[in-house]
Coordinates of C-alpha atoms in Angstrom, one line a residue:
Chain I
M27 CA 14.6 30.2 -25.2
K28 CA 13.0 33.3 -26.8
G29 CA 9.6 32.4 -25.3
H30 CA 11.2 31.8 -22.0
S31 CA 12.9 35.2 -22.0
L32 CA 9.6 37.0 -23.0
F33 CA 7.9 35.1 -20.1
N34 CA 10.6 36.4 -17.7
W35 CA 10.3 39.9 -18.9
V36 CA 6.5 40.0 -18.7
F37 CA 6.5 38.6 -15.2
A38 CA 9.3 41.0 -14.1
I39 CA 7.4 44.0 -15.4
L40 CA 4.1 42.9 -13.7
A41 CA 5.9 42.2 -10.4
S42 CA 7.7 45.6 -10.6
L43 CA 4.4 47.4 -11.1
V44 CA 2.9 45.9 -8.0
L45 CA 6.1 46.7 -5.9
L46 CA 6.0 50.3 -7.3
F47 CA 2.4 50.6 -6.3
I48 CA 3.4 49.8 -2.7
I49 CA 6.6 51.9 -2.6
A50 CA 5.5 55.0 -4.6
P51 CA 3.0 56.5 -2.1
L52 CA 5.4 55.8 0.8
A53 CA 8.4 57.3 -1.1
G54 CA 6.3 60.3 -2.1
M55 CA 5.3 60.9 1.5
F56 CA 9.0 60.9 2.5
L57 CA 10.0 63.2 -0.3
D58 CA 7.2 65.7 0.4
S59 CA 8.2 66.1 4.0
S60 CA 11.1 68.3 5.1
L61 CA 13.7 67.2 7.7
G62 CA 12.7 70.2 9.9
E63 CA 9.0 69.1 10.0
M64 CA 10.1 65.6 10.8
R65 CA 12.3 66.7 13.6
S66 CA 9.7 68.9 15.3
T67 CA 7.1 66.2 15.0
A68 CA 9.4 63.6 16.5
A69 CA 10.0 66.0 19.4
D70 CA 6.2 66.5 19.9
P71 CA 5.3 64.9 23.2
V72 CA 1.8 64.1 22.0
V73 CA 3.2 62.2 19.0
R74 CA 5.7 60.4 21.1
R75 CA 3.1 59.4 23.7
S76 CA 0.8 58.0 21.0
V77 CA 3.5 56.0 19.4
W78 CA 4.5 54.6 22.8
Y79 CA 0.9 53.7 23.6
T80 CA 0.5 52.0 20.3
L81 CA 3.6 49.8 20.8
V82 CA 2.9 48.9 24.4
I83 CA -0.8 48.2 23.9
A84 CA -0.3 46.1 20.8
F85 CA 2.5 44.1 22.4
A86 CA 0.5 43.6 25.6
A87 CA -2.6 42.5 23.6
T88 CA -0.5 40.0 21.5
L89 CA 1.2 38.6 24.6
L90 CA -2.1 38.3 26.6
F91 CA -4.1 36.7 23.8
A92 CA -1.2 34.3 22.8
V93 CA -1.9 32.5 26.1
G94 CA -5.2 31.3 24.7
A95 CA -4.5 31.6 21.0
V96 CA -1.6 29.1 21.0
P97 CA -3.5 26.3 22.7
L98 CA -6.4 27.0 20.3
A99 CA -4.0 26.7 17.3
W100 CA -2.7 23.3 18.7
I101 CA -6.3 22.0 19.0
M102 CA -7.1 23.1 15.5
A103 CA -3.9 21.4 14.2
R104 CA -4.2 18.1 16.2
R105 CA -7.8 17.4 17.2
K106 CA -10.7 16.2 15.2
F107 CA -14.1 17.3 16.5
P108 CA -17.6 18.1 15.2
L109 CA -18.0 21.5 13.5
K110 CA -14.3 22.1 13.3
N111 CA -14.8 23.9 10.0
V112 CA -17.3 26.3 11.7
V113 CA -14.7 27.0 14.4
Q114 CA -12.1 27.7 11.7
G115 CA -14.6 30.1 10.1
I116 CA -15.1 31.9 13.4
I117 CA -11.3 32.3 13.8
D118 CA -11.1 33.8 10.3
L119 CA -14.1 36.0 10.8
P120 CA -12.3 39.2 12.0
V121 CA -10.2 39.2 8.7
V122 CA -13.3 39.5 6.5
L123 CA -15.3 41.9 8.8
P124 CA -15.2 45.6 8.0
H125 CA -13.1 46.9 10.9
T126 CA -15.5 49.6 11.8
A127 CA -18.2 47.0 12.0
A128 CA -15.9 45.0 14.3
G129 CA -15.5 48.1 16.4
I130 CA -19.3 48.6 16.6
A131 CA -19.8 45.0 17.6
L132 CA -17.0 45.3 20.2
L133 CA -18.5 48.5 21.5
G134 CA -21.7 46.8 22.4
F135 CA -19.7 44.1 24.2
L136 CA -17.3 46.4 26.0
S137 CA -19.6 49.4 26.9
R138 CA -21.1 49.7 30.4
D139 CA -24.2 48.0 29.2
G140 CA -22.3 45.2 27.5
L141 CA -21.5 41.8 28.9
L142 CA -17.8 42.3 29.4
G143 CA -17.9 46.1 29.9
G144 CA -20.5 45.7 32.6
A145 CA -18.5 43.1 34.5
A146 CA -15.3 45.2 34.1
Q147 CA -17.1 48.3 35.4
K148 CA -18.1 46.4 38.6
A149 CA -14.4 45.7 39.1
G150 CA -13.7 49.4 38.6
I151 CA -12.3 49.1 35.1
L152 CA -13.7 51.1 32.2
L153 CA -13.0 49.4 28.9
V154 CA -14.2 52.2 26.5
N155 CA -11.8 55.1 26.0
N156 CA -9.2 53.1 27.8
G157 CA -6.0 51.2 27.0
A158 CA -7.6 47.9 27.9
G159 CA -10.4 48.5 25.4
I160 CA -7.9 49.5 22.7
A161 CA -6.0 46.2 23.4
L162 CA -9.2 44.2 23.0
A163 CA -10.0 46.0 19.7
M164 CA -6.5 45.4 18.4
A165 CA -6.6 41.7 19.4
F166 CA -10.0 41.2 17.9
V167 CA -8.9 42.1 14.4
S168 CA -5.4 40.6 14.6
L169 CA -5.9 37.3 16.4
P170 CA -6.4 35.2 13.2
F171 CA -2.8 36.0 12.1
L172 CA -1.3 34.3 15.3
I173 CA -3.8 31.5 15.4
N174 CA -3.5 30.5 11.8
A175 CA 0.3 30.8 11.7
A176 CA 0.7 28.7 14.9
R177 CA -1.9 26.2 13.7
D178 CA 0.2 25.6 10.5
G179 CA 3.3 25.3 12.6
F180 CA 1.8 22.7 14.9
A181 CA 0.3 20.8 11.9
A182 CA 3.9 20.6 10.4
V183 CA 5.3 19.0 13.6
P184 CA 5.6 15.2 12.9
E185 CA 2.9 13.6 15.0
R186 CA 5.2 10.6 15.4
T187 CA 7.6 12.7 17.6
E188 CA 4.7 13.4 19.9
K189 CA 3.7 9.7 20.0
A190 CA 7.4 8.8 20.6
A191 CA 7.4 11.1 23.6
L192 CA 4.3 9.5 24.9
M193 CA 5.9 6.1 24.5
L194 CA 8.9 7.4 26.5
G195 CA 6.6 8.3 29.4
A196 CA 5.9 12.0 28.9
S197 CA 2.5 13.5 29.9
P198 CA 0.4 15.4 27.3
S199 CA 1.4 18.8 28.8
R200 CA 5.1 17.8 28.8
I201 CA 4.8 16.7 25.2
F202 CA 3.3 20.1 24.3
F203 CA 6.0 22.1 26.0
T204 CA 9.0 20.0 25.1
I205 CA 8.1 18.5 21.7
S206 CA 5.3 20.3 19.9
L207 CA 5.9 24.0 20.9
P208 CA 9.7 23.9 20.3
Q209 CA 9.2 22.4 16.8
A210 CA 6.4 24.9 15.9
W211 CA 8.3 27.8 17.5
R212 CA 9.2 29.6 14.3
S213 CA 5.6 29.7 13.1
V214 CA 4.4 30.8 16.5
V215 CA 6.9 33.6 16.6
S216 CA 6.1 34.6 13.1
G217 CA 2.4 34.7 13.9
F218 CA 3.2 36.7 17.0
I219 CA 5.0 39.3 15.0
M220 CA 2.2 39.4 12.4
M221 CA -0.4 39.8 15.1
F222 CA 1.6 42.5 16.8
A223 CA 2.1 44.4 13.5
R224 CA -1.5 44.1 12.5
G225 CA -2.7 45.2 15.9
M226 CA -0.4 48.2 16.0
S227 CA -1.7 49.5 12.7
E228 CA -5.4 49.0 13.5
F229 CA -7.6 52.2 13.2
G230 CA -11.2 51.3 12.3
A231 CA -12.1 49.1 15.3
V232 CA -9.9 51.2 17.8
V233 CA -11.3 54.6 16.8
I234 CA -14.9 53.4 17.7
I235 CA -13.8 51.9 21.1
A236 CA -11.4 54.7 22.1
Y237 CA -10.6 58.0 20.5
H238 CA -8.5 58.7 23.6
P239 CA -6.0 57.8 24.7
M240 CA -4.8 58.4 21.1
I241 CA -2.8 55.6 19.5
A242 CA -0.7 56.6 16.5
P243 CA -3.2 55.7 13.7
V244 CA -5.9 57.7 15.4
L245 CA -3.5 60.6 16.0
I246 CA -2.6 60.6 12.3
Y247 CA -6.3 60.7 11.4
D248 CA -6.9 63.4 13.9
R249 CA -4.1 65.6 12.6
F250 CA -5.3 65.1 9.0
N251 CA -8.9 66.1 10.0
T252 CA -7.8 69.1 12.1
Y253 CA -4.8 70.5 10.3
G254 CA -4.7 68.8 6.9
L255 CA -2.3 66.6 4.9
S256 CA 0.9 68.4 5.7
A257 CA 0.4 68.0 9.4
A258 CA -0.6 64.3 9.1
R259 CA 2.3 63.4 6.9
P260 CA 5.3 63.8 9.3
A261 CA 3.4 61.9 12.1
S262 CA 2.7 59.1 9.6
I263 CA 6.4 58.9 8.7
I264 CA 7.4 58.8 12.3
F265 CA 5.0 56.0 13.0
I266 CA 5.9 54.0 9.9
L267 CA 9.6 54.3 10.8
V268 CA 9.0 53.2 14.4
A269 CA 6.7 50.3 13.3
L270 CA 9.3 49.2 10.7
I271 CA 12.1 49.3 13.3
F272 CA 10.2 47.1 15.7
F273 CA 8.9 44.8 12.9
V274 CA 12.5 44.3 11.5
L275 CA 13.9 43.9 15.1
F276 CA 11.5 41.1 15.9
R277 CA 12.2 39.4 12.5
V278 CA 15.9 39.7 13.1
L279 CA 15.6 38.3 16.6
A280 CA 13.6 35.3 15.3
T281 CA 16.1 34.8 12.5
E282 CA 19.0 35.1 15.0
R283 CA 17.4 32.3 17.0
R284 CA 17.3 30.2 13.9
E285 CA 20.9 31.0 13.0
I286 CA 22.0 30.0 16.5
F287 CA 20.3 26.7 16.1
R288 CA 21.9 26.2 12.6
R289 CA 25.4 27.1 13.9
E290 CA 25.0 24.7 16.8
D291 CA 24.1 22.0 14.2
D292 CA 27.2 22.9 12.1
A293 CA 29.5 23.0 15.1
T294 CA 28.7 19.4 15.9
Y295 CA 30.5 18.3 12.7
Chain K
M17 CA 4.2 -16.0 28.5
M18 CA 5.5 -12.5 28.7
L19 CA 3.2 -11.0 26.1
R20 CA -0.1 -12.4 25.1
T21 CA -2.8 -10.9 23.0
E22 CA -6.3 -12.5 23.1
Q23 CA -8.5 -12.1 20.1
L24 CA -7.6 -8.5 19.5
C25 CA -10.0 -6.8 17.0
K26 CA -9.7 -3.2 15.8
R27 CA -11.7 -1.6 13.0
L28 CA -9.9 1.3 11.4
D29 CA -11.0 3.4 8.4
S30 CA -10.5 1.0 5.6
F31 CA -9.1 -2.0 7.5
C32 CA -9.4 -4.1 10.5
L33 CA -7.4 -6.4 12.8
R34 CA -9.2 -9.7 13.2
E35 CA -9.0 -11.9 16.3
I36 CA -5.3 -11.6 16.8
S37 CA -4.0 -14.0 19.4
L38 CA -0.3 -14.3 19.8
E39 CA 2.1 -15.3 22.5
V40 CA 5.6 -14.1 23.0
A41 CA 7.8 -15.8 25.6
R42 CA 10.5 -14.1 27.7
G43 CA 13.6 -13.8 25.6
D44 CA 11.9 -14.5 22.3
Y45 CA 12.7 -12.7 19.1
Y46 CA 9.3 -12.7 17.5
V47 CA 9.0 -11.4 13.9
L48 CA 5.7 -10.3 12.5
L49 CA 6.0 -10.8 8.8
G50 CA 3.6 -9.3 6.2
R51 CA 3.2 -7.1 3.3
S52 CA 2.6 -3.4 3.8
G53 CA -1.0 -2.9 4.7
A54 CA -1.3 -6.3 6.4
G55 CA -1.9 -4.6 9.8
K56 CA 1.5 -5.1 11.5
T57 CA 2.0 -1.5 12.6
Q58 CA -1.6 -1.3 13.8
L59 CA -1.1 -4.4 15.9
L60 CA 2.0 -2.9 17.5
E61 CA 0.1 0.3 18.2
V62 CA -2.6 -1.7 19.9
I63 CA -0.1 -3.6 21.9
C64 CA 1.7 -0.5 23.2
G65 CA -1.6 1.4 23.8
L66 CA -1.4 4.1 21.2
T67 CA -4.6 2.6 19.8
L68 CA -7.3 1.0 21.9
P69 CA -8.8 -2.3 20.6
D70 CA -12.5 -2.7 20.0
K71 CA -12.3 -6.2 21.4
G72 CA -9.8 -8.5 23.0
R73 CA -7.1 -8.2 25.6
V74 CA -3.4 -7.5 25.9
L75 CA -1.5 -9.1 28.7
L76 CA 2.0 -8.4 29.8
D77 CA 3.5 -10.7 32.5
G78 CA 0.0 -11.9 33.2
E79 CA -1.3 -8.4 33.9
D80 CA -4.2 -7.1 31.7
I81 CA -2.8 -3.9 30.2
T82 CA -5.5 -3.3 27.6
R83 CA -6.7 -0.1 29.1
K84 CA -3.5 0.9 30.9
K85 CA -1.9 4.3 30.2
V86 CA 0.8 4.1 27.4
Q87 CA 3.3 5.7 29.7
D88 CA 2.9 3.0 32.4
R89 CA 3.0 -0.2 30.3
G90 CA 6.8 -0.7 30.3
I91 CA 6.8 -1.3 26.6
G92 CA 9.3 0.3 24.3
L93 CA 8.5 1.1 20.7
V94 CA 10.9 2.3 18.0
F95 CA 8.9 3.7 15.1
Q96 CA 9.6 3.0 11.5
D97 CA 10.6 6.7 10.9
L98 CA 12.4 6.6 14.2
A99 CA 10.8 9.9 15.4
L100 CA 13.9 11.4 16.9
F101 CA 13.3 14.8 18.3
P102 CA 15.0 17.1 15.8
H103 CA 15.4 20.1 18.2
Y104 CA 17.4 18.0 20.7
S105 CA 20.9 16.7 20.5
V106 CA 21.5 12.9 20.6
K107 CA 22.3 13.1 24.3
D108 CA 19.1 15.1 25.1
N109 CA 17.1 12.6 23.0
I110 CA 18.4 9.8 25.1
M111 CA 18.0 11.7 28.3
Y112 CA 14.4 12.6 27.5
P113 CA 12.8 9.6 29.1
L114 CA 15.2 9.6 32.0
R115 CA 14.2 13.1 33.0
L116 CA 10.7 11.8 33.6
M117 CA 12.0 9.0 35.8
K118 CA 12.7 9.1 39.5
L119 CA 16.3 8.0 39.3
S120 CA 19.4 9.4 40.9
L121 CA 21.7 11.4 38.7
K122 CA 24.3 8.7 39.0
E123 CA 21.9 6.1 37.8
K124 CA 20.8 8.3 34.9
V125 CA 24.4 8.9 33.8
E126 CA 25.2 5.2 34.1
R127 CA 22.2 4.2 32.0
V128 CA 23.1 6.7 29.3
Q129 CA 26.7 5.5 29.3
R130 CA 25.7 1.9 29.1
V131 CA 23.3 2.2 26.1
T132 CA 25.5 4.6 24.2
E133 CA 28.4 2.2 24.5
E134 CA 26.2 -0.7 23.6
M135 CA 24.9 1.1 20.5
N136 CA 28.3 2.5 19.7
I137 CA 27.2 6.1 19.6
T138 CA 29.4 7.7 22.3
D139 CA 30.9 10.1 19.7
L140 CA 27.6 11.3 18.5
L141 CA 26.1 12.7 21.7
L142 CA 26.4 16.4 20.8
R143 CA 25.1 16.1 17.3
K144 CA 21.6 16.9 16.2
P145 CA 19.5 14.1 14.5
A146 CA 19.6 16.1 11.2
N147 CA 23.4 15.5 11.1
L148 CA 23.2 11.7 11.5
S149 CA 23.2 8.9 8.9
G150 CA 20.4 6.5 8.6
G151 CA 22.3 3.8 10.6
E152 CA 23.3 6.3 13.3
K153 CA 19.7 7.5 13.7
Q154 CA 18.6 4.0 14.0
R155 CA 21.0 3.3 16.8
V156 CA 20.1 6.6 18.6
A157 CA 16.4 5.7 18.4
L158 CA 17.2 2.3 19.8
A159 CA 19.3 3.8 22.6
R160 CA 16.5 6.2 23.5
T161 CA 14.1 3.4 24.0
L162 CA 16.5 0.9 25.6
V163 CA 17.5 3.5 28.2
T164 CA 14.0 3.1 29.7
E165 CA 14.8 -0.7 30.1
P166 CA 11.5 -1.8 28.6
K167 CA 10.1 -5.2 29.5
I168 CA 9.5 -5.8 25.8
L169 CA 10.9 -3.9 22.8
L170 CA 8.7 -3.4 19.7
L171 CA 10.5 -2.5 16.5
D172 CA 8.5 -1.3 13.5
E173 CA 10.4 -2.0 10.3
P174 CA 13.8 -1.2 11.9
M175 CA 15.8 -1.7 8.7
A176 CA 13.6 0.5 6.6
S177 CA 15.7 3.7 6.8
V178 CA 19.1 1.8 6.7
D179 CA 21.3 1.3 3.7
A180 CA 21.7 -2.2 2.5
S181 CA 25.4 -2.2 3.6
L182 CA 24.5 -1.3 7.2
K183 CA 21.7 -3.8 7.6
D184 CA 24.1 -6.5 8.6
S185 CA 25.5 -4.5 11.5
I186 CA 22.0 -3.6 12.7
R187 CA 21.0 -7.3 12.5
R188 CA 24.1 -8.2 14.6
M189 CA 23.2 -5.6 17.1
L190 CA 19.6 -6.8 17.4
R191 CA 20.8 -10.4 17.8
R192 CA 23.2 -9.3 20.5
L193 CA 20.4 -7.4 22.3
N194 CA 18.2 -10.5 22.2
R195 CA 21.0 -12.7 23.4
N196 CA 21.4 -10.4 26.4
G197 CA 17.8 -11.2 27.3
Q198 CA 15.8 -8.5 25.6
T199 CA 12.4 -9.7 24.4
I200 CA 11.8 -8.3 21.0
V201 CA 8.8 -8.1 18.7
H202 CA 10.0 -7.0 15.2
V203 CA 7.7 -6.0 12.4
T204 CA 9.0 -6.4 8.8
H205 CA 7.9 -7.2 5.3
D206 CA 11.4 -8.7 4.6
F207 CA 11.5 -12.5 4.6
G208 CA 15.4 -12.4 4.9
E209 CA 15.1 -10.3 8.1
A210 CA 12.7 -12.8 9.6
V211 CA 14.9 -15.8 8.7
S212 CA 18.0 -14.2 10.1
L213 CA 16.6 -12.9 13.3
A214 CA 13.5 -14.7 14.4
S215 CA 13.1 -17.4 17.1
R216 CA 9.4 -17.3 16.2
V217 CA 7.6 -15.9 13.2
G218 CA 4.0 -14.9 12.7
V219 CA 2.9 -14.2 9.1
M220 CA 0.2 -11.5 8.9
H221 CA -2.2 -11.0 6.0
N222 CA -5.3 -8.8 5.8
G223 CA -5.3 -8.1 9.5
S224 CA -5.0 -11.8 10.6
I225 CA -2.0 -14.0 11.6
I226 CA -2.3 -16.8 9.1
Q227 CA 0.7 -18.9 10.3
E228 CA 2.9 -18.9 13.4
G229 CA 5.8 -21.0 14.5
T230 CA 9.6 -21.3 14.3
P231 CA 11.1 -20.0 11.0
A232 CA 11.9 -23.7 10.0
E233 CA 8.2 -24.7 10.6
V234 CA 6.8 -21.7 8.8
F235 CA 9.1 -21.5 5.8
N236 CA 9.5 -25.3 5.2
Y237 CA 5.9 -26.1 5.7
P238 CA 3.8 -23.1 4.7
V239 CA 0.1 -23.5 5.3
N240 CA -0.9 -21.8 2.1
R241 CA 0.2 -20.3 -1.1
F242 CA 0.7 -16.8 0.4
V243 CA 3.1 -18.0 3.1
A244 CA 4.9 -20.2 0.6
R245 CA 5.4 -17.2 -1.8
Y246 CA 6.8 -15.3 1.2
A247 CA 9.1 -18.1 1.9
G248 CA 10.5 -17.9 -1.6
F249 CA 8.6 -20.8 -3.2
K250 CA 7.9 -20.2 -6.9
N251 CA 6.9 -23.7 -8.1
F252 CA 3.3 -24.4 -7.3
F253 CA 1.3 -27.3 -8.6
R254 CA -2.4 -28.0 -7.8
V255 CA -2.6 -31.8 -8.0
T256 CA -4.8 -34.8 -7.6
F257 CA -3.2 -37.6 -5.6
I258 CA -3.2 -41.2 -6.8
K259 CA -2.3 -44.3 -4.8
S260 CA -1.3 -47.4 -6.7
Y261 CA -0.3 -50.3 -4.4
D262 CA 2.2 -48.7 -2.0
T263 CA 3.3 -46.0 -4.4
W264 CA 1.9 -42.5 -4.4
S265 CA 1.9 -40.2 -7.5
C266 CA -0.1 -37.2 -8.5
I267 CA -1.3 -35.5 -11.6
S268 CA -1.4 -31.8 -11.9
D269 CA -4.1 -29.6 -13.4
N270 CA -1.9 -29.3 -16.5
R271 CA -1.7 -33.2 -16.7
T272 CA 2.0 -33.5 -15.5
T273 CA 2.6 -36.6 -13.5
F274 CA 4.9 -36.6 -10.4
R275 CA 6.1 -39.5 -8.3
L276 CA 5.9 -38.7 -4.6
A277 CA 7.8 -39.8 -1.5
K278 CA 6.2 -42.3 0.9
G279 CA 3.6 -40.9 3.1
E280 CA -0.1 -40.2 3.3
Y281 CA -1.8 -37.7 1.0
P282 CA -5.3 -36.3 0.7
S283 CA -7.3 -36.6 -2.5
S284 CA -6.1 -33.2 -3.9
G285 CA -3.9 -30.4 -2.8
L286 CA -1.1 -27.9 -3.6
L287 CA 2.5 -29.1 -4.0
I288 CA 5.5 -26.8 -3.8
I289 CA 9.2 -27.2 -4.5
T290 CA 12.0 -24.6 -4.1
A291 CA 13.7 -23.4 -7.3
G292 CA 17.0 -24.6 -5.8
E293 CA 15.7 -28.2 -5.8
V294 CA 14.7 -28.2 -9.4
L295 CA 17.6 -29.3 -11.6
V296 CA 17.9 -28.5 -15.3
S297 CA 20.0 -30.6 -17.7
R298 CA 20.1 -31.8 -21.3
Q299 CA 20.3 -35.5 -20.5
G300 CA 18.6 -35.8 -17.1
A301 CA 20.2 -35.0 -13.8
A302 CA 22.6 -37.6 -12.4
G303 CA 21.2 -39.6 -9.5
V304 CA 17.6 -38.6 -10.1
Q305 CA 15.8 -41.7 -11.5
I306 CA 12.3 -40.5 -11.4
N307 CA 10.6 -37.1 -12.0
N308 CA 12.5 -36.3 -15.2
I309 CA 10.2 -34.2 -17.3
H310 CA 10.9 -33.0 -20.8
G311 CA 10.4 -29.3 -21.5
V312 CA 11.6 -26.1 -23.2
I313 CA 13.4 -23.2 -21.7
D314 CA 11.1 -20.2 -21.7
D315 CA 13.4 -17.6 -20.1
V316 CA 16.8 -17.2 -18.5
V317 CA 17.0 -14.3 -16.0
P318 CA 20.1 -13.2 -13.9
S319 CA 19.5 -13.5 -10.2
P320 CA 21.6 -12.6 -7.1
T321 CA 23.1 -16.1 -6.9
G322 CA 23.3 -16.9 -10.6
Y323 CA 20.4 -17.4 -13.0
E324 CA 16.7 -18.3 -12.8
I325 CA 15.6 -20.5 -15.6
T326 CA 11.9 -20.9 -16.5
V327 CA 11.0 -24.2 -18.2
I328 CA 7.7 -25.1 -19.7
A329 CA 7.2 -28.8 -19.2
G330 CA 3.4 -29.1 -19.0
D331 CA 3.6 -26.9 -15.9
K332 CA 5.9 -24.0 -15.5
F333 CA 9.0 -24.8 -13.5
Y334 CA 11.5 -22.3 -12.0
A335 CA 15.0 -23.5 -11.4
D336 CA 18.1 -21.8 -9.9
V337 CA 21.3 -22.3 -11.7
T338 CA 24.7 -21.1 -10.3
H339 CA 27.1 -18.9 -12.3
R340 CA 29.6 -21.7 -12.6
E341 CA 27.0 -24.2 -13.9
M342 CA 25.8 -21.6 -16.4
E343 CA 29.3 -21.0 -17.7
V344 CA 29.5 -24.8 -18.5
Q345 CA 26.0 -25.5 -19.7
K346 CA 25.2 -22.1 -21.4
F347 CA 21.5 -22.6 -21.4
V348 CA 19.5 -20.4 -23.8
A349 CA 15.8 -19.7 -24.2
G350 CA 14.0 -22.1 -26.6
E351 CA 16.3 -25.0 -25.9
P352 CA 14.8 -28.4 -25.1
V353 CA 15.9 -29.6 -21.6
I354 CA 14.9 -32.0 -18.8
V355 CA 13.8 -30.8 -15.4
S356 CA 14.4 -33.2 -12.6
F357 CA 13.7 -33.3 -8.8
R358 CA 13.6 -35.8 -6.1
P359 CA 10.2 -36.9 -4.8
E360 CA 11.2 -35.9 -1.2
S361 CA 11.6 -32.3 -2.5
L362 CA 7.9 -32.0 -3.2
R363 CA 6.0 -30.5 -0.2
L364 CA 2.3 -30.5 0.4
V365 CA 1.0 -27.1 1.5
G366 CA -1.2 -27.0 4.5
N367 CA -2.1 -30.7 4.5
G368 CA -4.1 -30.2 1.3
E369 CA -6.5 -27.8 3.0
D370 CA -5.2 -24.7 1.1
K371 CA -8.1 -23.7 -1.0
K372 CA -7.8 -19.9 -0.7
E373 CA -5.7 -18.1 -3.3
Y374 CA -4.0 -15.0 -2.0

């Protein structure tokens, strides 16, 4: 029992140190900022606009890329094909790339001379220093979170239920929308939230593609460079709070959905 | 024939179906019996189209459906794990195939009503599968398939997820379905299920059907040791047959001599006898004049119907003894006894052609 107790203590202390490492800088930042500073920063239209841009662009990027990412996740979960491991490596690549390097690679692709940038310009759209470019940069670095979470969700769906639907006369697309996706829904939503959160906080890739319009992480960096730590701190706090609110909100909505399902189950008794 | 397969072959990772040819007539209750890994489920999947065969054909009502789409075959399959849709209620599970059919709402409602009443699940319609018992899930899965009115119903180990106490009611339900005209192919590893349900039986082993016929044919006259074991035979004797004037006898590999009933026998073969037909006594069984062999009880083991006694009498004999008889006789291991059986009880396996040991 004594050994067991020592084990618990050692693990509790180690775990607490890690949690403290995460909480301490954030708590310090809150404590070092006055309420007046916070209030004036929150009222600053530049800050407001950048936070709004960040949320909208990150959400739009996640929504747009989910259209392709979810089918890709299903293919990775259900199909066997040559070089599947290579494809999985490609999906994971953005996670291991330095984000500034990702930004540089994207810049070559999205600039006027680039493949996509050139085509977009012919259609009258500039991707560099533009919201569309920011969305692409956010998506580039955050897509693995959605694809991998959704893939795990699809892999966990019992394949027999899909075969049963086939036996009952359903087409493959109907099986996907009525059997596979509803069962993998939690993982897909979870991946969606993670992609949104990761895209929202992206700095390295975005700053190379578009310094303007300024999204919140770029604004914080700009304030720090121009006015110093005391000016960057309140903007950081505002952005962290807003990001947290949205993050928690999405999580709660996803949980609510689960709870509704659970209550329906209970009510049938 | 309603369903016919012609020399179906399918090679899978570590296994293959070999030249499977079977025929199921309209209204048949065909049971495919075999150990797990024999290829029963793979055969069902080839029949219903979830797996394409490498060779051979599947014909339904005379039409070649080997390459036909799964959805258009008119075959219903209930999986071993039932595969109910967990996110739908019982009602939505049953409605699922109907939503894909071009039927009037009235007809859809009528079909749901009919199958739910037939399966006795009308009070479960609003529940989710997670809140159902094994027997209830089984009935819902059946209802979901029956609502499509399949030409033929394939059942993969339908009793596997049902408690022993509920198996009887599922059996009754399946018998009733079959009596009402539903053609059924039922896959199982359980000999008892096959006996109680089948109008025809096919015994599968290593991807082949090794014997086919009515349950009486298959289980009374097994073609080899494997089928005989499945049919519950425990007494096996490899013998050489001897004819002396008009009388047949045989001598086993362990030098035990048996007298045989009249008939024709090959030079050698495998004889079987059920444990129920072997009598154990201290003075020789009444009414049995021949085939009284002296031996010693090796073991006495309780069985569902009483006791199973093993006697070493040159060969090893297994005999079933009822509780009542045991109370009187009180047999114990090590005791000298006589095993007796009538010559007519000895059966020759596979006309003496059984050479393969399974």
